[in-house]
Amino acid sequence: MNIEYETGCEQFSDDRLRLATGVDSAPRAEFAEHLTECADCRAELEEQRGLLGALEAALTPEPVAEDVITRIQQRAHGEVRRQSAWSPLLRPSIAAAAALAAVIAWPQIWERPAVTPDETFETVPWDGDVTYAADEVETRIETMEGILQRAEGSDSYLPWSADDDWDMPLAEGELPDADTARSLERRTVRANGAVT
Amino acid sequence: MSVRTRDRGPLGSGERDYLDALVRDASPRLFAYVRRVFGKSDEVEDIVAETFCRAAGNLAALRGGDRPVLYLLTIARNLCRDRFRRQKPVDNAATDRLAEHPARPFASGTVPADDEQIERLQAAVAALPENLREIVVLRMSGDLKFEEIAELLHIPLGTALSRMHTAMGKLRQTMSVAHEH
Ligand SMILES: [Zn+2]
């Protein structure tokens, strides 16, 4: 491959690699015969084996800590879901979004898995004495439609994009993921803050 | 193979024991693969855990196959590819130049596989283009055969070996240069 081989060595490039990597357990007869008389090919074979041995030593997986193993096992059991989406930095904003959602009495839609969007509009407290600007009504409708996306073929709500690959339905009482929570926070503040 | 799973029921105790043992056995290889190929150390645990969550939804397929690690690595790889954008294509120029500068830093007995060499080799692997690095890591950290690597990557065996050959050439060049200085 990278040596000035005598005539014929280059044709054994694949043979050398297949033998060094263990893909071939023994050299083909023609290559075996060549090896006995070619020091360059023997040296190249040794070099490749040396590199592969060093690579194996360098890339052997490290042990995984016991607490990590336990966390993964629990999550795989379904006991902990989407845990990693809750980075400590995001928790305050998620909590704030959840609180805001509670204040405006929308969480009831999490608890009613069988309603259609049309039915849900009837459950939203629409304060009779308050007049909403038209665009704020639109905002409420858009937000609610966003919340009410469902998983395809599922009765569970997906408060994040249905295009998201991480579309595990929420367990009862489980909060939406961080992006949705932030989006909810922005939009509910706007809907609440601009009442005319 | 399909790795998309959802709406599974609760695990039976036998399934749970199998899954626990699999997590213990395969996690080191999955961690090594995700960390070394994609270099996203802060997301490795999440990806590995999600890999097992998806596998848990299809334990029958996992238990029926003869290489559960290959199945798990396939899931992990798909998760990583969904999350992280692929890197730029390979720069073949360095490989071409290699042919003019033979180097044998690993010939038996010439360089001991000491800690320093191991660290330099890890750095050299990390510097490989992703499609070469992945082959090396799947072989060495994933403990897959080249036939299995080819299956996982949907490439012919000859292509997998060719990439390994190119990767080894680059590593020899890097290590040879580092050894001289
Ligand atoms: Zn030869």
Coordinates of C-alpha atoms and ligand atoms in Angstrom, one line a residue:
Chain A
M1 CA 0.0 0.0 0.0
N2 CA 2.6 2.6 0.9
I3 CA 5.9 0.8 0.3
E4 CA 7.9 0.3 -2.9
Y5 CA 6.8 -3.2 -3.3
E6 CA 8.4 -5.6 -5.7
T7 CA 6.2 -6.7 -8.6
G8 CA 3.1 -8.4 -7.3
C9 CA 2.9 -7.1 -3.7
E10 CA 0.2 -4.6 -4.4
Q11 CA -2.2 -7.3 -5.6
F12 CA -2.1 -8.7 -2.0
S13 CA -3.2 -5.5 -0.4
D14 CA -6.6 -6.9 0.4
D15 CA -5.1 -10.2 1.5
R16 CA -2.9 -8.5 4.0
L17 CA -5.8 -6.4 5.4
R18 CA -8.2 -9.4 5.6
L19 CA -5.6 -11.5 7.3
A20 CA -4.5 -8.7 9.7
T21 CA -8.1 -7.9 10.7
G22 CA -9.1 -11.5 11.1
V23 CA -11.7 -11.4 8.3
D24 CA -9.6 -14.2 6.8
S25 CA -8.5 -16.8 9.3
A26 CA -5.8 -18.1 7.0
P27 CA -4.1 -16.6 3.9
R28 CA -5.2 -17.8 0.5
A29 CA -2.7 -20.3 -1.0
E30 CA -1.2 -17.8 -3.4
F31 CA -0.8 -15.2 -0.8
A32 CA 0.7 -17.7 1.7
E33 CA 3.3 -18.7 -0.9
H34 CA 4.1 -15.0 -1.5
L35 CA 4.4 -14.3 2.2
T36 CA 7.1 -16.9 2.7
E37 CA 9.3 -15.1 0.2
C38 CA 8.4 -11.5 0.7
A39 CA 9.8 -9.6 3.7
D40 CA 8.0 -6.4 2.8
C41 CA 4.6 -8.1 3.0
R42 CA 5.5 -9.8 6.3
A43 CA 6.6 -6.4 7.7
E44 CA 3.4 -4.7 6.5
L45 CA 1.3 -7.5 8.0
E46 CA 3.1 -7.1 11.3
E47 CA 2.6 -3.3 11.2
Q48 CA -1.1 -3.7 10.6
R49 CA -1.5 -6.2 13.4
G50 CA 0.5 -3.9 15.7
L51 CA -1.8 -1.0 14.9
L52 CA -4.9 -3.0 15.3
G53 CA -3.7 -4.3 18.7
A54 CA -2.9 -0.8 19.8
L55 CA -6.3 0.4 18.6
E56 CA -8.0 -2.4 20.6
A57 CA -6.2 -1.3 23.7
A58 CA -7.0 2.4 23.0
L59 CA -10.7 1.9 22.3
T60 CA -11.7 -0.8 24.7
P61 CA -15.0 0.5 26.3
E62 CA -14.6 1.8 29.8
P63 CA -16.9 0.5 32.5
V64 CA -20.1 2.4 33.1
A65 CA -20.8 3.6 36.6
E66 CA -23.2 1.6 38.7
D67 CA -25.6 4.5 39.3
V68 CA -25.7 5.2 35.5
I69 CA -26.5 1.5 34.9
T70 CA -29.3 1.7 37.4
R71 CA -30.8 4.9 35.9
I72 CA -30.8 3.4 32.4
Q73 CA -32.4 0.2 33.7
Q74 CA -35.1 2.1 35.5
R75 CA -35.8 4.3 32.4
A76 CA -35.9 1.2 30.2
H77 CA -38.5 -0.3 32.6
G78 CA -40.7 2.7 31.9
E79 CA -40.3 4.0 35.5
V80 CA -38.5 7.1 34.4
R81 CA -39.5 8.7 31.2
R82 CA -38.0 11.6 29.3
Q83 CA -35.9 12.4 32.3
S84 CA -33.0 13.8 30.4
A85 CA -35.2 16.5 28.8
W86 CA -35.4 18.1 32.3
S87 CA -32.0 19.8 32.5
P88 CA -31.7 21.8 35.8
L89 CA -31.3 25.0 33.9
L90 CA -34.7 24.6 32.3
R91 CA -36.6 23.6 35.3
P92 CA -37.5 27.1 36.5
S93 CA -39.0 28.1 33.1
I94 CA -40.9 24.8 33.0
A95 CA -42.3 25.3 36.4
A96 CA -43.2 28.9 35.5
A97 CA -45.0 27.7 32.4
A98 CA -46.8 25.0 34.3
A99 CA -47.9 27.6 36.9
L100 CA -49.1 29.9 34.3
A101 CA -51.0 27.1 32.6
A102 CA -52.6 26.3 36.0
V103 CA -53.6 29.9 36.6
I104 CA -55.5 30.1 33.4
A105 CA -57.2 26.8 34.1
W106 CA -55.9 25.0 31.0
P107 CA -54.4 22.0 32.7
Q108 CA -57.8 20.4 32.6
I109 CA -57.1 19.5 29.0
W110 CA -54.3 17.3 30.2
E111 CA -56.7 15.3 32.3
R112 CA -59.3 14.8 29.7
P113 CA -57.8 12.5 27.1
A114 CA -61.0 11.8 25.1
V115 CA -62.2 15.3 24.2
T116 CA -62.0 16.8 20.7
P117 CA -60.6 20.3 20.2
D118 CA -64.2 21.6 19.6
E119 CA -65.4 20.2 22.9
T120 CA -62.4 21.6 24.7
F121 CA -63.2 25.1 23.7
E122 CA -66.4 24.8 25.8
T123 CA -64.3 23.9 28.8
V124 CA -62.1 26.9 28.7
P125 CA -63.1 29.6 31.2
W126 CA -64.1 32.4 29.0
D127 CA -64.6 35.3 31.5
G128 CA -67.8 36.8 30.5
D129 CA -67.0 40.3 31.6
V130 CA -63.8 40.5 29.8
T131 CA -63.5 41.6 26.1
Y132 CA -60.7 40.1 24.2
A133 CA -59.1 41.7 21.2
A134 CA -59.6 39.6 18.1
D135 CA -55.9 38.7 17.8
E136 CA -55.8 37.5 21.4
V137 CA -58.6 35.2 20.7
E138 CA -56.7 33.9 17.8
T139 CA -53.7 33.4 20.0
R140 CA -55.7 31.4 22.4
I141 CA -57.1 29.2 19.7
E142 CA -53.7 28.7 18.1
T143 CA -52.1 27.8 21.4
M144 CA -54.8 25.4 22.2
E145 CA -54.6 23.7 18.8
G146 CA -50.9 23.4 19.4
I147 CA -51.5 21.7 22.7
L148 CA -54.1 19.4 21.4
Q149 CA -52.0 17.6 18.8
R150 CA -52.4 13.9 19.1
A151 CA -50.1 11.0 18.4
E152 CA -51.1 9.3 15.2
G153 CA -53.5 6.5 16.0
S154 CA -53.2 7.3 19.8
D155 CA -55.7 8.6 22.3
S156 CA -52.9 10.4 24.1
Y157 CA -52.1 14.1 23.7
L158 CA -48.8 15.2 22.3
P159 CA -48.1 18.7 23.6
W160 CA -45.1 18.9 21.2
S161 CA -44.8 18.6 17.5
A162 CA -46.2 15.4 16.1
D163 CA -43.2 15.5 13.7
D164 CA -40.9 15.2 16.7
D165 CA -39.2 11.8 16.7
W166 CA -39.5 11.7 20.5
D167 CA -43.2 11.4 20.5
M168 CA -43.8 9.2 23.5
P169 CA -47.3 10.1 24.9
L170 CA -47.3 11.9 28.2
A171 CA -48.2 10.0 31.3
E172 CA -51.0 11.4 33.4
G173 CA -49.7 14.3 35.4
E174 CA -46.4 14.5 33.4
L175 CA -45.4 17.8 32.1
P176 CA -44.7 18.7 28.5
D177 CA -41.1 18.9 27.3
A178 CA -38.9 22.0 27.6
D179 CA -39.5 23.5 24.2
T180 CA -43.3 23.2 24.5
A181 CA -43.2 24.5 28.0
R182 CA -41.2 27.6 26.8
S183 CA -43.6 28.1 23.9
L184 CA -46.6 27.8 26.2
E185 CA -45.1 30.3 28.6
R186 CA -44.6 32.9 25.9
R187 CA -48.0 32.4 24.4
T188 CA -49.9 32.3 27.7
V189 CA -48.2 35.5 28.9
R190 CA -49.2 37.2 25.7
A191 CA -52.8 36.0 25.9
N192 CA -53.2 37.0 29.5
G193 CA -51.3 40.3 29.3
A194 CA -53.1 42.0 26.5
V195 CA -56.7 41.8 27.6
T196 CA -58.5 45.0 26.6
Chain B
M1 CA -34.6 -3.6 11.0
S2 CA -37.4 -1.6 12.5
V3 CA -36.5 0.2 15.7
R4 CA -39.5 2.3 16.3
T5 CA -41.5 1.2 19.3
R6 CA -44.4 2.5 21.3
D7 CA -47.3 1.7 23.4
R8 CA -45.7 -1.3 25.0
G9 CA -47.3 -3.0 28.0
P10 CA -45.5 -3.5 31.3
L11 CA -42.5 -5.8 31.3
G12 CA -42.7 -9.3 32.8
S13 CA -40.1 -10.3 35.4
G14 CA -38.3 -12.5 32.9
E15 CA -38.2 -9.7 30.4
R16 CA -37.0 -7.3 33.0
D17 CA -34.2 -9.5 34.1
Y18 CA -33.1 -10.0 30.5
L19 CA -33.3 -6.2 29.9
D20 CA -31.3 -5.5 33.0
A21 CA -28.6 -7.9 32.1
L22 CA -28.5 -6.5 28.6
V23 CA -28.1 -2.9 29.9
R24 CA -25.2 -4.1 32.1
D25 CA -23.5 -6.0 29.3
A26 CA -24.0 -3.7 26.4
S27 CA -23.9 -0.2 27.9
P28 CA -20.1 0.2 27.9
R29 CA -20.1 -0.5 24.1
L30 CA -22.9 1.8 23.4
F31 CA -21.4 4.6 25.5
A32 CA -18.1 4.1 23.8
Y33 CA -19.7 4.2 20.3
V34 CA -21.8 7.3 20.9
R35 CA -19.0 9.2 22.7
R36 CA -16.3 8.3 20.2
V37 CA -18.2 8.6 17.0
F38 CA -20.4 11.6 17.7
G39 CA -18.5 13.3 20.5
K40 CA -21.6 14.5 22.4
S41 CA -20.5 13.5 25.9
D42 CA -23.4 15.4 27.5
E43 CA -26.0 13.5 25.6
V44 CA -24.5 10.0 25.7
E45 CA -26.4 8.7 28.7
D46 CA -29.7 10.0 27.3
I47 CA -29.1 8.3 23.9
V48 CA -28.0 5.0 25.5
A49 CA -31.1 5.1 27.8
E50 CA -33.4 5.9 24.9
T51 CA -31.8 3.0 22.9
F52 CA -32.8 0.6 25.7
C53 CA -36.2 2.1 26.0
R54 CA -36.9 1.4 22.3
A55 CA -35.3 -2.0 22.6
A56 CA -37.6 -2.7 25.6
G57 CA -40.6 -2.1 23.3
N58 CA -39.5 -4.9 21.1
L59 CA -37.8 -7.4 23.3
A60 CA -39.0 -10.4 21.3
A61 CA -37.0 -9.3 18.3
L62 CA -34.0 -8.6 20.5
R63 CA -34.1 -12.0 22.2
G64 CA -34.7 -13.8 18.9
G65 CA -31.6 -12.3 17.2
D66 CA -28.2 -13.8 17.7
R67 CA -26.4 -10.4 18.1
P68 CA -28.4 -8.1 20.4
V69 CA -25.5 -5.6 20.5
L70 CA -25.7 -5.2 16.8
Y71 CA -29.4 -4.5 17.1
L72 CA -28.8 -2.0 19.9
L73 CA -26.0 -0.2 18.0
T74 CA -28.3 0.1 15.1
I75 CA -30.9 1.8 17.3
A76 CA -28.3 4.1 18.9
R77 CA -26.9 5.0 15.5
N78 CA -30.3 6.0 14.2
L79 CA -30.9 8.1 17.3
C80 CA -27.6 9.8 16.9
R81 CA -28.2 10.5 13.2
D82 CA -31.6 11.9 14.0
R83 CA -30.1 14.2 16.6
F84 CA -26.8 15.2 15.1
R85 CA -26.1 16.4 11.6
R86 CA -23.7 14.4 9.6
Q87 CA -20.2 16.0 9.2
K88 CA -18.6 17.0 6.0
P89 CA -17.4 14.4 3.4
V90 CA -14.1 12.8 3.7
D91 CA -10.9 14.7 2.8
N92 CA -9.1 12.1 0.6
A93 CA -6.2 14.3 0.0
A94 CA -4.4 13.3 3.2
T95 CA -4.8 9.7 2.3
D96 CA -3.4 10.2 -1.2
R97 CA -0.4 12.0 0.2
L98 CA 0.1 9.1 2.6
A99 CA 1.2 6.8 -0.2
E100 CA 4.4 8.9 -0.7
H101 CA 5.4 8.6 2.9
P102 CA 5.6 5.0 4.2
A103 CA 5.4 4.7 7.9
R104 CA 5.5 1.8 10.2
P105 CA 5.1 3.1 13.8
F106 CA 3.4 0.0 14.9
A107 CA 5.7 -2.8 13.7
S108 CA 6.0 -5.3 16.4
G109 CA 8.4 -4.3 19.1
T110 CA 9.2 -0.8 17.8
V111 CA 6.6 1.1 19.9
P112 CA 5.2 -0.2 23.1
A113 CA 1.4 0.4 23.6
D114 CA 2.0 2.6 26.6
D115 CA -0.4 5.1 28.1
E116 CA 1.0 8.0 26.1
Q117 CA 0.7 6.1 22.9
I118 CA -2.9 5.1 23.7
E119 CA -3.8 8.7 24.4
R120 CA -2.3 9.9 21.1
L121 CA -4.0 7.1 19.3
Q122 CA -7.4 8.0 20.8
A123 CA -6.8 11.6 19.7
A124 CA -5.8 10.4 16.2
V125 CA -9.0 8.4 16.0
A126 CA -11.1 11.3 17.2
A127 CA -9.5 13.4 14.3
L128 CA -10.5 10.9 11.6
P129 CA -13.4 11.8 9.3
E130 CA -16.7 10.5 10.8
N131 CA -17.3 7.7 8.3
L132 CA -13.8 6.3 8.9
R133 CA -13.9 6.8 12.6
E134 CA -17.2 5.0 12.8
I135 CA -15.7 1.8 11.2
V136 CA -12.8 1.8 13.6
V137 CA -15.0 2.4 16.7
L138 CA -17.6 -0.2 15.7
R139 CA -14.8 -2.7 15.3
M140 CA -12.8 -1.9 18.4
S141 CA -15.3 -0.5 20.8
G142 CA -18.4 -2.2 19.5
D143 CA -16.6 -5.5 19.1
L144 CA -18.5 -6.1 15.8
K145 CA -17.1 -8.2 13.0
F146 CA -16.6 -6.4 9.7
E147 CA -19.5 -8.4 8.2
E148 CA -21.7 -7.0 11.0
I149 CA -20.4 -3.4 10.5
A150 CA -21.2 -3.7 6.8
E151 CA -24.7 -4.8 7.7
L152 CA -25.2 -2.0 10.2
L153 CA -24.0 0.7 7.8
H154 CA -25.7 -0.8 4.8
I155 CA -22.5 -1.0 2.8
P156 CA -20.7 -3.9 1.1
L157 CA -18.0 -5.8 3.2
G158 CA -15.4 -4.6 0.7
T159 CA -16.3 -1.0 1.4
A160 CA -16.1 -1.5 5.1
L161 CA -12.7 -3.0 4.8
S162 CA -11.6 -0.3 2.4
R163 CA -12.6 2.4 4.9
M164 CA -10.7 0.5 7.6
H165 CA -7.7 0.4 5.4
T166 CA -7.9 4.2 4.8
A167 CA -8.4 4.8 8.5
M168 CA -5.4 2.7 9.4
G169 CA -3.3 4.6 6.8
K170 CA -4.3 7.9 8.3
L171 CA -3.6 6.7 11.8
R172 CA -0.2 5.4 10.9
Q173 CA 0.7 8.7 9.3
T174 CA -0.5 10.7 12.3
M175 CA 1.2 8.5 14.8
S176 CA 4.4 8.4 12.7
V177 CA 4.5 12.2 12.6
A178 CA 3.8 12.5 16.3
H179 CA 6.5 9.9 17.1
E180 CA 9.2 11.9 15.2
H181 CA 8.5 15.1 17.2
Ligands
ZN1 ZN 5.0 -8.8 -0.9

